[in-house]
CSV table of C-alpha atoms in Angstrom, one decimal:
chain,number,residue,atom,x,y,z
D,3,ARG,CA,6.5,73.8,214.0
D,4,GLU,CA,8.6,74.7,210.8
D,5,GLU,CA,5.3,75.6,209.2
D,6,LEU,CA,4.2,77.9,212.0
D,7,PHE,CA,7.8,79.6,212.0
D,8,LEU,CA,7.6,80.1,208.1
D,9,GLY,CA,4.1,81.5,208.4
D,10,TYR,CA,5.5,84.2,211.1
D,11,TRP,CA,8.5,84.9,208.9
D,12,THR,CA,6.3,85.5,205.9
D,13,VAL,CA,3.9,88.0,207.7
D,14,LYS,CA,7.0,90.0,209.2
D,15,GLU,CA,8.9,90.1,206.0
D,16,SER,CA,5.8,91.5,204.3
D,17,ALA,CA,5.4,94.1,207.2
D,18,ALA,CA,9.1,95.1,206.7
D,19,LYS,CA,8.7,95.7,203.0
D,20,TRP,CA,5.5,97.7,203.7
D,21,ASN,CA,7.3,99.9,206.2
D,22,GLY,CA,10.0,100.4,203.8
D,23,ARG,CA,12.8,99.8,206.0
D,24,GLY,CA,13.2,96.1,205.0
D,25,MET,CA,15.4,93.9,206.8
D,26,ARG,CA,17.0,97.0,208.7
D,27,LEU,CA,13.9,96.7,210.9
D,28,PRO,CA,14.6,94.0,213.6
D,29,PHE,CA,12.0,91.3,213.7
D,30,ARG,CA,11.3,91.9,217.2
D,31,GLN,CA,9.9,95.1,216.4
D,32,ARG,CA,7.1,93.7,214.4
D,33,ARG,CA,4.1,92.1,216.3
D,34,LEU,CA,1.3,90.1,214.8
D,35,ARG,CA,-2.2,91.0,216.3
D,36,GLU,CA,-5.2,88.9,216.6
D,37,ASP,CA,-7.2,91.3,214.6
D,38,SER,CA,-5.3,90.7,211.4
D,39,MET,CA,-3.0,93.8,211.9
D,40,VAL,CA,0.7,94.0,212.3
D,41,GLU,CA,2.2,96.5,214.5
D,42,ILE,CA,5.4,98.0,213.7
D,43,MET,CA,7.5,99.6,216.6
D,44,ASP,CA,10.2,101.6,215.1
D,45,GLN,CA,12.3,104.2,216.8
D,46,GLN,CA,11.0,107.0,214.3
D,47,LYS,CA,7.1,105.9,214.5
D,48,HIS,CA,4.7,103.3,215.7
D,49,THR,CA,2.3,102.1,213.0
D,50,ALA,CA,0.2,99.3,212.1
D,51,CYS,CA,-0.9,97.8,208.8
D,52,TYR,CA,-3.5,95.4,207.6
D,53,LEU,CA,-2.6,91.8,206.8
D,54,ARG,CA,-4.2,89.3,204.3
D,55,GLU,CA,-2.6,85.8,203.8
D,56,TYR,CA,-3.3,83.8,200.7
D,57,GLU,CA,-2.5,80.0,199.9
D,58,ILE,CA,-1.9,79.2,196.1
D,59,ARG,CA,-1.9,75.5,195.0
D,60,ASP,CA,0.1,74.8,191.9
D,61,GLY,CA,-0.2,71.0,191.2
D,62,ASP,CA,1.2,69.2,194.6
D,63,GLU,CA,2.6,72.4,195.6
D,64,LEU,CA,1.3,74.8,198.2
D,65,TYR,CA,2.5,78.3,198.4
D,66,ARG,CA,1.6,80.9,201.3
D,67,ILE,CA,1.7,84.6,200.5
D,68,ALA,CA,1.4,87.5,203.1
D,69,VAL,CA,0.4,91.0,201.9
D,70,CYS,CA,0.6,94.1,204.2
D,71,ALA,CA,-1.3,97.3,203.2
D,72,GLY,CA,-2.4,100.5,204.6
D,73,THR,CA,-5.9,99.8,203.9
D,74,GLU,CA,-8.1,96.7,204.4
D,75,ASP,CA,-9.1,96.7,200.6
D,76,PHE,CA,-7.5,93.4,199.4
D,77,ALA,CA,-8.1,91.4,196.4
D,78,GLU,CA,-10.2,88.3,196.7
D,79,ARG,CA,-7.4,86.3,195.6
D,80,PRO,CA,-3.9,87.0,194.2
D,81,LEU,CA,-3.0,86.9,190.3
D,82,TRP,CA,-0.8,83.9,189.8
D,83,ILE,CA,1.5,84.2,186.7
D,84,LYS,CA,4.0,81.3,185.7
D,85,ILE,CA,6.8,82.6,183.9
């Protein structure tokens, strides 16, 4: 159940960043659709963005990344840089 919550949180956070309103946009105004799109219902406009989720394994650790974009052209996998 915690993993499901964190997955939704990651997607909605990515959509908020894509929209430019960040955490000022309430989470209830972002809706994950079944077609890998995220709808954003804002007072100013109603938009949708494309969604791609990635998993990155680093040893025993597994990281999940959600990326929202205006087009569906995503990299096959993200570039992982350890600093």
